[in-house]
Each structure stands twice: as C-alpha cells, then as structure tokens.
Amino acid sequence: MGLTKGALYIVATPIGNLSDITYRAVEVLKDVDVIAAEDTRHSRRLLQHYGVEKPLVAFHEHNERKVADTLIRRLSAGESIAIISDAGTPLISDPGFSLVRIARKEGIAVKPVPGPCALVAALSVSGLATDHFVFEGFPPRTSMARRTYFGRALEYFGTLIYYEACHRIEACLSDMQIVFPGERHITIARELTKTYETVVSVTLGNVLEVFNDPYMRKGEFVVLLQGREVSDRSEPLKEHEEKLLAALLDECSLKSAVNIATKVHGLRKKTVYDAALRMVEERG
C-alpha cells in the first residue's frame, strides 16, 4: 500500500532491539519526504541500519511549537512526513501531541504505524492486571510533589504504570512506599529488549532491596504497581458513586451502567446492581 500524499505518519521504532521494527515502518520511512526525529544523531544510526536515506528535521520538546508550524506548511503543500522518537511509539511521553492536534484540525491525514511501546511491553510480562490500567508517565521530580501525585492514585484499582529515570528511581520508589500499602505487588522493568533486560516482581515494601544490585541502578525503567483490591463491602454506595450510576442509567442500559460503575469505582457488581435496581424502581 503506497503512501498518502500530504499525510503525517506516526512511526513506532525499537525500544532497544533493532530487530523489533516492522516491515511497514521501514517502508514508510523510506518513502516519506522528510522524517521529524526527537534526536537526529540517535535516529540516524537506526535509519542507516535499515538503509533509510531521507532528510531529518530535529523535533523535540524545546522547538516543538516552532517546528510544528513549518511541518504543517509542508504537509499542506503535499509532502508526506514521518515522526519518530528516540525509542518506541511517538507522543507517549515524547513530543508530537501539538503537531498531531494541529494536523487533525487542519484536515491533514494522520496515520499510525504501530510497533514497540515500553509500557505495553512491560505490562504484558508484569503478571499484574491487564484488563484495567492507567499510564501516568513520569512522576514529578521532587519528593513532595511525587507524594501528592501518588496520593491521587491511591484509590485506583487498576494497574498503575510509570516511567522513571535511573537517577530518580530509588527516591521515587521510597515515596511510593510512604503513600501506598507495602503489600501491593510491584514490577520493575529495566532496559526492555536490550542486552541487560531485567524484570523483577516483588512487594512494594521490599522493592528497594532490588537495588542492592548496582546494575539495577542503571538504564530506563517502567514501574508497574498493583492497584487497590476491588472492594467487598456491602454497605450502600457513597454519594459520588450514586451520582455516577444515576448519570449512567440516563444514558445506557442497566447492564452497561452497572458494568461501567463497577469498573470505575472498583466495587462488587452485586452492590452496584442492587443500587441500580433501586434507582430504576424509584424512577417508576
């Protein structure tokens, strides 16, 4: 399938192992008019490996707004452009959001070329819940801000996923220990698909022991934390839970409303179902 003229391609690239790029990604990179890369020096090595010889434009967090305007003009003139990040799927904790938003607003076709993504790769091997999860990106840099940030996720019942840098990983985990219960399971995925790939699963209370190994203090990390257990309480719903359920019943079937409210609040389905039946009966 040929390229669409004047289209913006969001191309996923390997997160470590160069073999993890797709055939389509290589074809797209060879066929576009220009490639916007987060770090042109880093990306040039990947492109040379696959024989891609296309003009590179630096596109990173410090010049995103300025370069986005130039790229939009080129797209509007009929050029096809690919965005790549240093590793993985662009826009996931990487530049590109503003460009995609402007492109869609201008009616420019935006096409995904899927492939590696560190958070999905880590989740798939974590042993933690995959049916409900949230990606929170990089936590704040200071301890006080991190603790506040984690506190907002304390009641979330799905798997919590974070990225973290090697020089902050231990401080980040120490703050997690202060906020979250120590018995929660946590998985630390380091250097995924690279030579020294490491995936360790322990309880949060014991996680810092992992860093007794000095090699664990290097590289890039994905941190996955078990969410709170689904409640087994049988008492009536709280006010905010009832408000959500009532709003859902206005918009969808009883079954759908119960399923959604159960997932959002992490409650027993019977508790929510009984409340929903009562609301329906009261409405007549």
CSV table of C-alpha atoms in Angstrom, one decimal:
chain,number,residue,atom,x,y,z
A,1,MET,CA,0.0,0.0,0.0
A,2,GLY,CA,1.5,3.3,-1.1
A,3,LEU,CA,1.8,6.5,1.0
A,4,THR,CA,-0.9,9.1,1.2
A,5,LYS,CA,0.3,12.4,-0.1
A,6,GLY,CA,0.3,15.1,2.5
A,7,ALA,CA,-0.1,12.7,5.4
A,8,LEU,CA,1.6,12.7,8.8
A,9,TYR,CA,2.8,9.2,9.8
A,10,ILE,CA,3.4,8.4,13.5
A,11,VAL,CA,6.0,5.7,13.3
A,12,ALA,CA,7.0,3.4,16.2
A,13,THR,CA,10.7,2.4,16.4
A,14,PRO,CA,12.5,-0.1,18.5
A,15,ILE,CA,12.9,0.5,22.3
A,16,GLY,CA,16.2,-1.4,22.3
A,17,ASN,CA,16.5,-4.4,19.9
A,18,LEU,CA,16.8,-3.1,16.4
A,19,SER,CA,15.0,-6.2,15.0
A,20,ASP,CA,11.8,-5.0,16.6
A,21,ILE,CA,10.9,-2.6,13.8
A,22,THR,CA,8.1,-3.6,11.5
A,23,TYR,CA,8.5,-4.0,7.7
A,24,ARG,CA,5.8,-1.4,7.2
A,25,ALA,CA,7.7,1.1,9.4
A,26,VAL,CA,10.9,0.7,7.3
A,27,GLU,CA,8.9,1.1,4.1
A,28,VAL,CA,7.2,4.3,5.3
A,29,LEU,CA,10.4,5.8,6.5
A,30,LYS,CA,12.0,5.1,3.1
A,31,ASP,CA,9.0,6.6,1.2
A,32,VAL,CA,8.2,9.8,3.1
A,33,ASP,CA,9.7,13.2,2.0
A,34,VAL,CA,11.1,14.0,5.4
A,35,ILE,CA,11.5,12.5,8.9
A,36,ALA,CA,11.0,14.5,12.1
A,37,ALA,CA,13.1,13.0,14.8
A,38,GLU,CA,13.5,13.8,18.5
A,39,ASP,CA,17.3,13.3,18.3
A,40,THR,CA,18.6,13.3,14.8
A,41,ARG,CA,22.0,11.9,15.8
A,42,HIS,CA,20.4,9.0,17.7
A,43,SER,CA,17.8,8.3,14.9
A,44,ARG,CA,20.4,8.5,12.1
A,45,ARG,CA,22.0,5.3,13.4
A,46,LEU,CA,18.7,3.4,13.2
A,47,LEU,CA,18.0,4.8,9.8
A,48,GLN,CA,21.5,3.9,8.5
A,49,HIS,CA,21.0,0.3,9.8
A,50,TYR,CA,17.9,-0.1,7.6
A,51,GLY,CA,19.2,1.9,4.6
A,52,VAL,CA,16.9,4.8,5.0
A,53,GLU,CA,18.2,7.9,3.4
A,54,LYS,CA,15.8,10.8,4.0
A,55,PRO,CA,16.2,14.3,5.2
A,56,LEU,CA,16.0,14.6,9.0
A,57,VAL,CA,14.4,17.5,11.0
A,58,ALA,CA,15.0,17.9,14.7
A,59,PHE,CA,11.7,17.9,16.5
A,60,HIS,CA,11.9,17.9,20.3
A,61,GLU,CA,10.3,19.5,23.4
A,62,HIS,CA,12.4,22.7,23.1
A,63,ASN,CA,11.5,23.5,19.4
A,64,GLU,CA,8.2,21.6,19.0
A,65,ARG,CA,5.9,24.7,18.6
A,66,LYS,CA,8.2,26.4,16.1
A,67,VAL,CA,8.9,23.3,14.0
A,68,ALA,CA,5.3,22.2,14.1
A,69,ASP,CA,4.3,25.3,12.1
A,70,THR,CA,6.9,24.5,9.4
A,71,LEU,CA,5.9,20.9,9.2
A,72,ILE,CA,2.2,21.8,8.8
A,73,ARG,CA,3.1,24.1,5.9
A,74,ARG,CA,5.0,21.2,4.2
A,75,LEU,CA,2.1,18.8,4.8
A,76,SER,CA,-0.3,21.3,3.4
A,77,ALA,CA,1.9,21.5,0.3
A,78,GLY,CA,1.5,17.8,-0.2
A,79,GLU,CA,4.6,16.4,1.4
A,80,SER,CA,4.4,13.2,3.5
A,81,ILE,CA,6.2,13.4,6.9
A,82,ALA,CA,7.0,10.7,9.5
A,83,ILE,CA,7.6,11.4,13.2
A,84,ILE,CA,9.8,9.2,15.2
A,85,SER,CA,11.0,9.4,18.8
A,86,ASP,CA,14.2,8.2,20.3
A,87,ALA,CA,12.5,4.9,21.0
A,88,GLY,CA,9.1,3.4,21.0
A,89,THR,CA,5.8,5.0,19.9
A,90,PRO,CA,5.9,8.8,19.4
A,91,LEU,CA,3.8,11.0,21.7
A,92,ILE,CA,3.9,8.6,24.6
A,93,SER,CA,5.9,10.8,27.0
A,94,ASP,CA,7.5,12.2,23.9
A,95,PRO,CA,7.0,15.3,21.6
A,96,GLY,CA,4.4,15.3,18.9
A,97,PHE,CA,1.0,16.0,20.5
A,98,SER,CA,0.7,19.6,19.4
A,99,LEU,CA,1.6,18.7,15.8
A,100,VAL,CA,-0.9,15.9,15.7
A,101,ARG,CA,-3.6,18.1,17.1
A,102,ILE,CA,-2.9,20.9,14.6
A,103,ALA,CA,-2.8,18.5,11.7
A,104,ARG,CA,-6.1,17.0,12.6
A,105,LYS,CA,-7.6,20.4,13.0
A,106,GLU,CA,-6.3,21.4,9.5
A,107,GLY,CA,-7.8,18.2,8.0
A,108,ILE,CA,-4.4,16.6,7.4
A,109,ALA,CA,-4.5,12.8,7.4
A,110,VAL,CA,-2.6,11.4,10.5
A,111,LYS,CA,-1.7,7.7,10.2
A,112,PRO,CA,-0.3,5.4,12.8
A,113,VAL,CA,2.4,2.9,12.0
A,114,PRO,CA,2.2,0.8,15.2
A,115,GLY,CA,5.0,-1.1,16.9
A,116,PRO,CA,7.0,-1.2,20.1
A,117,CYS,CA,5.9,0.7,23.2
A,118,ALA,CA,7.7,0.2,26.5
A,119,LEU,CA,4.6,0.5,28.8
A,120,VAL,CA,2.7,-2.2,26.8
A,121,ALA,CA,5.8,-4.5,26.7
A,122,ALA,CA,6.3,-4.2,30.4
A,123,LEU,CA,2.6,-4.7,31.2
A,124,SER,CA,2.5,-7.9,29.1
A,125,VAL,CA,5.2,-9.6,31.3
A,126,SER,CA,4.4,-8.0,34.6
A,127,GLY,CA,1.9,-10.5,36.0
A,128,LEU,CA,-0.3,-7.6,37.1
A,129,ALA,CA,-3.8,-6.9,35.9
A,130,THR,CA,-4.0,-6.1,32.2
A,131,ASP,CA,-7.8,-5.6,31.9
A,132,HIS,CA,-7.7,-2.2,33.5
A,133,PHE,CA,-4.6,0.0,33.8
A,134,VAL,CA,-3.6,3.7,33.6
A,135,PHE,CA,-0.3,5.2,32.2
A,136,GLU,CA,0.8,8.1,34.3
A,137,GLY,CA,4.1,8.9,32.5
A,138,PHE,CA,7.0,10.4,34.5
A,139,PRO,CA,6.2,11.3,38.1
A,140,PRO,CA,7.2,14.8,39.3
A,141,ARG,CA,10.8,15.5,40.1
A,142,THR,CA,10.5,16.5,43.8
A,143,SER,CA,9.6,14.2,46.7
A,144,MET,CA,6.7,16.4,48.0
A,145,ALA,CA,5.1,16.7,44.5
A,146,ARG,CA,5.5,12.9,43.9
A,147,ARG,CA,3.8,12.0,47.2
A,148,THR,CA,0.8,14.3,46.3
A,149,TYR,CA,0.8,12.8,42.8
A,150,PHE,CA,0.8,9.2,44.1
A,151,GLY,CA,-1.9,10.1,46.6
A,152,ARG,CA,-4.3,10.9,43.9
A,153,ALA,CA,-4.0,7.4,42.6
A,154,LEU,CA,-4.3,5.6,45.9
A,155,GLU,CA,-7.9,4.5,45.3
A,156,TYR,CA,-7.4,3.4,41.7
A,157,PHE,CA,-7.9,-0.3,41.4
A,158,GLY,CA,-6.3,-1.0,38.0
A,159,THR,CA,-2.5,-1.3,37.4
A,160,LEU,CA,-0.6,1.9,37.7
A,161,ILE,CA,2.2,2.4,35.2
A,162,TYR,CA,5.0,5.0,35.4
A,163,TYR,CA,8.3,5.8,33.6
A,164,GLU,CA,11.3,6.8,35.6
A,165,ALA,CA,14.9,7.7,35.1
A,166,CYS,CA,17.8,5.9,36.7
A,167,HIS,CA,18.9,8.8,38.9
A,168,ARG,CA,15.4,9.2,40.5
A,169,ILE,CA,14.2,5.6,40.6
A,170,GLU,CA,15.1,4.8,44.2
A,171,ALA,CA,13.7,8.1,45.5
A,172,CYS,CA,10.6,7.6,43.5
A,173,LEU,CA,10.1,4.1,45.0
A,174,SER,CA,10.7,5.4,48.5
A,175,ASP,CA,7.9,7.9,48.1
A,176,MET,CA,5.6,5.1,46.7
A,177,GLN,CA,6.3,3.2,49.9
A,178,ILE,CA,5.1,6.1,52.0
A,179,VAL,CA,1.9,6.5,50.1
A,180,PHE,CA,0.8,3.0,49.0
A,181,PRO,CA,0.3,-0.1,51.2
A,182,GLY,CA,3.5,-2.2,51.3
A,183,GLU,CA,1.8,-5.4,50.5
A,184,ARG,CA,0.9,-4.3,47.0
A,185,HIS,CA,2.8,-6.1,44.2
A,186,ILE,CA,5.2,-4.1,42.0
A,187,THR,CA,7.1,-4.9,38.9
A,188,ILE,CA,10.2,-3.1,37.8
A,189,ALA,CA,11.1,-3.5,34.1
A,190,ARG,CA,14.5,-2.2,33.2
A,191,GLU,CA,16.2,-1.9,29.8
A,192,LEU,CA,13.5,-3.8,27.9
A,193,THR,CA,14.6,-5.7,24.8
A,194,LYS,CA,18.2,-4.7,25.4
A,195,THR,CA,21.2,-6.9,26.5
A,196,TYR,CA,20.7,-6.4,30.2
A,197,GLU,CA,16.9,-6.6,30.2
A,198,THR,CA,15.6,-7.2,33.8
A,199,VAL,CA,12.1,-7.7,35.0
A,200,VAL,CA,11.7,-8.1,38.8
A,201,SER,CA,8.4,-8.6,40.7
A,202,VAL,CA,8.2,-8.1,44.5
A,203,THR,CA,6.1,-6.4,47.1
A,204,LEU,CA,6.3,-2.7,47.4
A,205,GLY,CA,7.6,-3.0,51.0
A,206,ASN,CA,10.6,-4.9,49.8
A,207,VAL,CA,11.3,-3.2,46.5
A,208,LEU,CA,14.3,-1.2,47.5
A,209,GLU,CA,16.2,-4.4,48.2
A,210,VAL,CA,16.3,-5.0,44.4
A,211,PHE,CA,18.7,-2.1,44.2
A,212,ASN,CA,21.3,-3.8,46.3
A,213,ASP,CA,22.4,-5.0,42.8
A,214,PRO,CA,24.3,-1.9,41.4
A,215,TYR,CA,23.4,-2.9,37.9
A,216,MET,CA,19.7,-2.2,38.8
A,217,ARG,CA,20.5,1.5,39.2
A,218,LYS,CA,21.3,2.0,35.5
A,219,GLY,CA,19.1,2.2,32.4
A,220,GLU,CA,15.5,3.2,31.8
A,221,PHE,CA,12.7,2.0,33.9
A,222,VAL,CA,9.0,1.1,33.7
A,223,VAL,CA,7.3,0.8,37.1
A,224,LEU,CA,4.1,-1.1,37.4
A,225,LEU,CA,2.1,-1.1,40.7
A,226,GLN,CA,-0.8,-3.2,41.6
A,227,GLY,CA,-4.0,-1.1,42.2
A,228,ARG,CA,-6.2,-1.4,45.3
A,229,GLU,CA,-8.2,-4.5,45.7
A,230,VAL,CA,-11.8,-4.5,44.5
A,231,SER,CA,-14.0,-3.7,47.4
A,232,ASP,CA,-16.0,-6.4,49.0
A,233,ARG,CA,-18.1,-4.0,51.1
A,234,SER,CA,-21.8,-4.5,51.2
A,235,GLU,CA,-22.9,-1.1,52.6
A,236,PRO,CA,-24.7,1.4,50.3
A,237,LEU,CA,-22.9,3.4,47.7
A,238,LYS,CA,-21.3,6.6,48.6
A,239,GLU,CA,-22.8,9.9,47.2
A,240,HIS,CA,-20.4,10.3,44.3
A,241,GLU,CA,-20.8,6.7,43.4
A,242,GLU,CA,-24.5,7.0,43.3
A,243,LYS,CA,-24.3,10.2,41.2
A,244,LEU,CA,-22.2,8.4,38.6
A,245,LEU,CA,-24.5,5.4,38.5
A,246,ALA,CA,-27.6,7.6,38.1
A,247,ALA,CA,-26.0,9.5,35.2
A,248,LEU,CA,-25.1,6.3,33.5
A,249,LEU,CA,-28.6,5.0,33.9
A,250,ASP,CA,-29.8,8.1,32.0
A,251,GLU,CA,-27.5,7.3,29.1
A,252,CYS,CA,-27.3,3.5,28.7
A,253,SER,CA,-28.8,0.2,29.7
A,254,LEU,CA,-28.9,-1.1,33.3
A,255,LYS,CA,-26.3,-3.8,32.5
A,256,SER,CA,-23.9,-1.3,30.9
A,257,ALA,CA,-24.4,1.2,33.7
A,258,VAL,CA,-23.6,-1.4,36.3
A,259,ASN,CA,-20.5,-2.7,34.4
A,260,ILE,CA,-19.1,0.8,34.0
A,261,ALA,CA,-19.7,1.9,37.5
A,262,THR,CA,-18.3,-1.3,38.9
A,263,LYS,CA,-15.0,-0.8,36.9
A,264,VAL,CA,-14.7,2.9,37.7
A,265,HIS,CA,-15.1,2.5,41.4
A,266,GLY,CA,-13.8,-1.0,41.9
A,267,LEU,CA,-16.9,-2.2,43.7
A,268,ARG,CA,-18.7,-5.6,43.9
A,269,LYS,CA,-21.0,-5.9,41.0
A,270,LYS,CA,-23.9,-7.1,43.2
A,271,THR,CA,-23.6,-4.0,45.3
A,272,VAL,CA,-23.9,-1.8,42.2
A,273,TYR,CA,-26.6,-3.9,40.6
A,274,ASP,CA,-28.8,-3.7,43.7
A,275,ALA,CA,-28.4,0.1,43.8
A,276,ALA,CA,-29.2,0.3,40.1
A,277,LEU,CA,-32.4,-1.7,40.5
A,278,ARG,CA,-33.5,0.5,43.4
A,279,MET,CA,-32.9,3.6,41.3
A,280,VAL,CA,-34.9,2.2,38.4
A,281,GLU,CA,-37.8,1.3,40.7
A,282,GLU,CA,-37.8,4.7,42.3
A,283,ARG,CA,-38.0,6.3,38.8
A,284,GLY,CA,-41.0,4.2,38.1
